Tab-separated table of C-alpha atoms in Angstrom:
chain	number	residue	atom	x	y	z
A	296	MET	CA	-12.071	-13.691	-9.656
A	297	LYS	CA	-15.035	-11.472	-8.733
A	298	GLN	CA	-12.883	-9.714	-6.113
A	299	LYS	CA	-10.164	-8.939	-8.659
A	300	LEU	CA	-12.745	-7.629	-11.113
A	301	LEU	CA	-14.355	-5.434	-8.436
A	302	ALA	CA	-10.990	-3.946	-7.462
A	303	MET	CA	-10.109	-3.241	-11.096
A	304	VAL	CA	-13.482	-1.549	-11.747
A	305	VAL	CA	-13.108	0.660	-8.641
A	306	LEU	CA	-9.553	1.607	-9.644
A	307	ALA	CA	-10.579	2.446	-13.211
A	308	ALA	CA	-13.484	4.595	-11.987
A	309	LEU	CA	-11.285	6.534	-9.563
A	310	VAL	CA	-8.513	7.137	-12.091
A	311	ASP	CA	-11.003	8.193	-14.771
A	312	ALA	CA	-12.672	10.629	-12.357
A	313	LEU	CA	-9.402	12.464	-11.675
A	314	PRO	CA	-9.078	15.932	-13.172
A	315	ARG	CA	-6.150	16.083	-15.606
A	316	THR	CA	-5.474	19.780	-16.074
A	317	ALA	CA	-5.425	21.554	-12.691
A	318	GLN	CA	-2.026	23.166	-12.061
A	319	SER	CA	-2.222	22.710	-8.274
A	320	GLN	CA	-2.556	18.953	-8.572
A	321	MET	CA	0.362	16.587	-8.639
A	322	TRP	CA	1.450	12.982	-8.784
A	323	ILE	CA	3.243	11.626	-5.726
A	324	PRO	CA	5.193	8.373	-6.139
A	325	ALA	CA	6.416	6.741	-2.924
A	326	VAL	CA	8.444	3.733	-1.775
A	327	GLY	CA	9.153	2.240	1.635
A	328	GLY	CA	9.165	-0.758	3.892
A	329	GLY	CA	9.611	-2.124	7.365
A	330	PRO	CA	9.016	-5.105	9.620
A	331	ALA	CA	5.754	-7.073	9.289
A	332	PHE	CA	4.003	-8.582	12.329
A	333	ALA	CA	1.376	-11.304	11.903
A	334	MET	CA	-1.959	-11.078	13.712
A	335	GLY	CA	-4.886	-13.430	14.329
A	336	ASP	CA	-4.696	-16.982	12.986
A	337	LEU	CA	-1.492	-16.214	11.096
A	338	LYS	CA	0.240	-15.256	14.346
A	339	ASP	CA	-1.223	-18.262	16.156
A	340	SER	CA	0.307	-20.584	13.548
A	341	GLY	CA	3.789	-19.816	14.871
A	342	THR	CA	5.142	-17.032	12.692
A	343	GLU	CA	8.102	-14.766	13.339
A	344	THR	CA	8.603	-11.106	12.477
A	345	GLY	CA	8.850	-10.677	8.722
A	346	TRP	CA	9.275	-7.751	6.376
A	347	LEU	CA	7.209	-5.694	3.958
A	348	GLY	CA	8.116	-3.526	0.968
A	349	PHE	CA	5.735	-1.235	-0.905
A	350	ALA	CA	5.424	1.279	-3.721
A	351	GLY	CA	2.556	3.612	-4.434
A	352	LEU	CA	1.337	6.459	-6.599
A	353	ASP	CA	-1.043	9.146	-5.303
A	354	TYR	CA	-2.795	12.034	-7.013
A	355	THR	CA	-3.737	15.172	-5.079
A	356	LEU	CA	-7.272	16.580	-5.243
A	357	ALA	CA	-7.413	20.333	-5.817
A	358	ALA	CA	-10.945	20.583	-4.411
A	359	MET	CA	-9.747	19.303	-1.028
A	360	PRO	CA	-6.141	20.262	-0.172
A	361	GLY	CA	-4.463	17.414	1.683
A	362	ALA	CA	-6.654	14.718	0.127
A	363	THR	CA	-5.299	12.172	-2.329
A	364	VAL	CA	-6.429	9.063	-4.172
A	365	GLY	CA	-3.945	6.455	-5.263
A	366	VAL	CA	-2.816	2.887	-5.622
A	367	SER	CA	-0.418	0.865	-3.473
A	368	LEU	CA	1.425	-2.361	-4.212
A	369	SER	CA	2.995	-4.265	-1.321
A	370	TYR	CA	4.728	-7.544	-0.647
A	371	ALA	CA	5.001	-9.084	2.823
A	372	HIS	CA	7.171	-12.069	3.766
A	373	ILE	CA	6.356	-13.670	7.134
A	374	PRO	CA	8.479	-16.716	8.125
A	375	TYR	CA	7.580	-19.482	10.568
A	376	GLU	CA	9.413	-20.247	13.799
A	377	GLY	CA	11.826	-23.169	13.843
A	378	THR	CA	11.878	-23.688	10.081
A	379	ALA	CA	14.582	-22.906	7.591
A	380	ASP	CA	12.413	-21.506	4.819
A	381	ASP	CA	8.662	-22.016	5.432
A	382	ALA	CA	6.890	-18.679	5.027
A	383	THR	CA	3.686	-16.936	4.104
A	384	ASN	CA	4.111	-14.395	1.309
A	385	ILE	CA	1.401	-11.807	0.774
A	386	PRO	CA	1.422	-9.624	-2.357
A	387	ALA	CA	-1.361	-7.019	-2.249
A	388	ALA	CA	-2.775	-4.196	-4.370
A	389	THR	CA	-5.146	-1.543	-2.990
A	390	VAL	CA	-6.930	1.582	-4.173
A	391	ASP	CA	-6.461	4.158	-1.425
A	392	VAL	CA	-7.740	7.474	-0.136
A	393	ALA	CA	-5.636	9.574	2.215
A	394	TYR	CA	-5.706	12.896	3.995
A	395	ALA	CA	-2.713	14.890	5.268
A	396	PHE	CA	-3.521	17.365	8.049
A	397	GLY	CA	-1.755	20.692	7.570
A	398	ALA	CA	-1.261	20.322	3.818
A	399	ALA	CA	-3.503	23.313	3.107
A	400	THR	CA	-1.253	25.582	5.224
A	401	GLY	CA	2.037	24.103	4.012
A	402	ALA	CA	2.972	22.786	7.466
A	403	LYS	CA	6.370	21.051	7.629
A	404	ILE	CA	5.037	18.192	9.801
A	405	GLN	CA	1.840	16.632	8.454
A	406	PRO	CA	0.050	13.769	10.240
A	407	TYR	CA	-1.970	11.655	7.825
A	408	VAL	CA	-4.569	8.895	7.669
A	409	ARG	CA	-4.873	6.360	4.848
A	410	ALA	CA	-7.309	3.563	3.977
A	411	GLY	CA	-7.921	1.333	0.994
A	412	ILE	CA	-9.562	-1.730	-0.507
A	413	GLY	CA	-8.222	-4.195	-3.029
A	414	VAL	CA	-6.978	-7.746	-3.336
A	415	LEU	CA	-4.221	-9.810	-1.759
A	416	GLN	CA	-2.889	-13.280	-2.253
A	417	HIS	CA	-2.115	-15.502	0.738
A	418	LYS	CA	0.724	-17.711	-0.527
A	419	TYR	CA	2.072	-20.384	1.796
A	420	ASP	CA	5.547	-21.505	0.713
A	421	ALA	CA	6.496	-24.863	2.256
A	422	GLY	CA	10.142	-24.320	1.390
A	423	SER	CA	12.106	-27.543	1.626
A	424	SER	CA	9.541	-29.306	3.842
A	425	THR	CA	7.307	-32.091	2.540
A	426	GLY	CA	4.117	-29.996	2.716
A	427	GLY	CA	2.701	-28.502	-0.461
A	428	ASP	CA	2.509	-24.836	-1.378
A	429	GLU	CA	-0.914	-23.180	-1.105
A	430	SER	CA	-2.324	-19.975	-2.525
A	431	GLU	CA	-5.606	-18.099	-2.065
A	432	THR	CA	-6.720	-14.727	-3.464
A	433	LYS	CA	-8.882	-12.589	-1.175
A	434	LEU	CA	-10.534	-9.209	-0.879
A	435	ALA	CA	-8.212	-6.926	1.128
A	436	GLY	CA	-8.682	-3.960	3.411
A	437	ALA	CA	-5.991	-1.621	4.719
A	438	ALA	CA	-5.818	1.340	7.098
A	439	GLY	CA	-3.069	3.306	8.747
A	440	VAL	CA	-1.738	6.523	10.207
A	441	GLY	CA	1.583	8.282	9.940
A	442	ILE	CA	3.570	11.501	9.821
A	443	SER	CA	5.286	13.034	6.799
A	444	LEU	CA	7.952	15.738	6.822
A	445	ASN	CA	7.243	18.256	4.061
A	446	MET	CA	10.772	18.927	2.767
A	447	GLY	CA	10.160	19.745	-0.897
A	448	PRO	CA	11.211	17.331	-3.638
A	449	VAL	CA	11.825	14.456	-1.204
A	450	THR	CA	9.383	13.871	1.648
A	451	PRO	CA	10.271	11.266	4.299
A	452	PHE	CA	7.431	9.620	6.189
A	453	VAL	CA	6.843	7.019	8.911
A	454	GLY	CA	3.699	5.193	9.909
A	455	VAL	CA	1.791	2.132	11.016
A	456	HIS	CA	-0.426	0.230	8.576
A	457	TYR	CA	-2.817	-2.686	9.069
A	458	ILE	CA	-3.675	-5.066	6.199
A	459	THR	CA	-6.275	-7.830	6.311
A	460	GLY	CA	-7.733	-10.479	4.065
A	461	GLY	CA	-9.580	-12.245	6.872
A	462	SER	CA	-8.585	-13.825	10.183
A	463	ASP	CA	-5.908	-16.053	8.626
A	464	THR	CA	-4.291	-13.252	6.592
A	465	GLN	CA	-3.841	-10.158	8.706
A	466	TYR	CA	-0.750	-8.291	9.776
A	467	TYR	CA	0.573	-4.829	10.489
A	468	THR	CA	3.762	-3.015	9.620
A	469	ILE	CA	5.719	-0.163	11.131
A	470	TYR	CA	7.339	1.454	8.121
A	471	ALA	CA	9.459	4.300	6.815
A	472	GLY	CA	9.557	5.615	3.289
A	473	LEU	CA	10.165	8.443	0.867
A	474	ALA	CA	7.653	10.306	-1.299
A	475	PHE	CA	8.547	12.422	-4.307
A	476	PRO	CA	5.876	15.123	-4.902
A	477	MET	CA	5.950	16.236	-8.543
A	478	SER	CA	3.878	18.933	-10.175
A	479	GLY	CA	3.602	19.402	-13.917
A	480	MET	CA	4.004	15.684	-14.557
A	481	THR	CA	1.662	15.305	-17.536
A	482	SER	CA	4.312	14.243	-20.043
A	483	THR	CA	6.219	12.070	-17.582
A	484	MET	CA	3.094	10.301	-16.372
A	485	SER	CA	1.965	9.647	-19.936
A	486	ARG	CA	5.156	7.646	-20.372
A	487	ILE	CA	4.758	5.808	-17.059
A	488	ARG	CA	1.023	5.095	-17.382
A	489	PRO	CA	0.070	5.144	-21.062
A	490	ARG	CA	-3.632	5.158	-21.923
């Protein structure tokens, strides 16, 4: 519970600190996904390659072109070998900071780095087996790198991202996605995220 409260306080502070009137700033929604590969104790427990889907919303910082703050929501499904439906499911929410190199010059190809903190839930689903389901909420950390192609209203990107909630809940994904940079989104965002 303390971890959830900490993540919510950090998110509220970051969102409240964002300037709301600068014309050069914009909201950037994004979606994507890819395969998920278990690491550490989760891998050692006999998992197979799974999948991950995510959605996020970033806000650019006028004082530092290329820098953004944002939030990401993800869901990973990692099945176990030799079972019909046993799996570990990991929903996660993070508050992120990112930096795209070349954004200040308008480069078409922009490498980026991204990192965040938040919470995740390690949910073991026993499926049809006799074992019981288990669930544990943990503090989460995430970090990754990637490349985006600055193509205007739709920006494709690819990357690698690592997510951890401790040795028994860590994995990485190789993903692809689409971002939708939007300037002048005050009225639209007020409908999406009312205060």
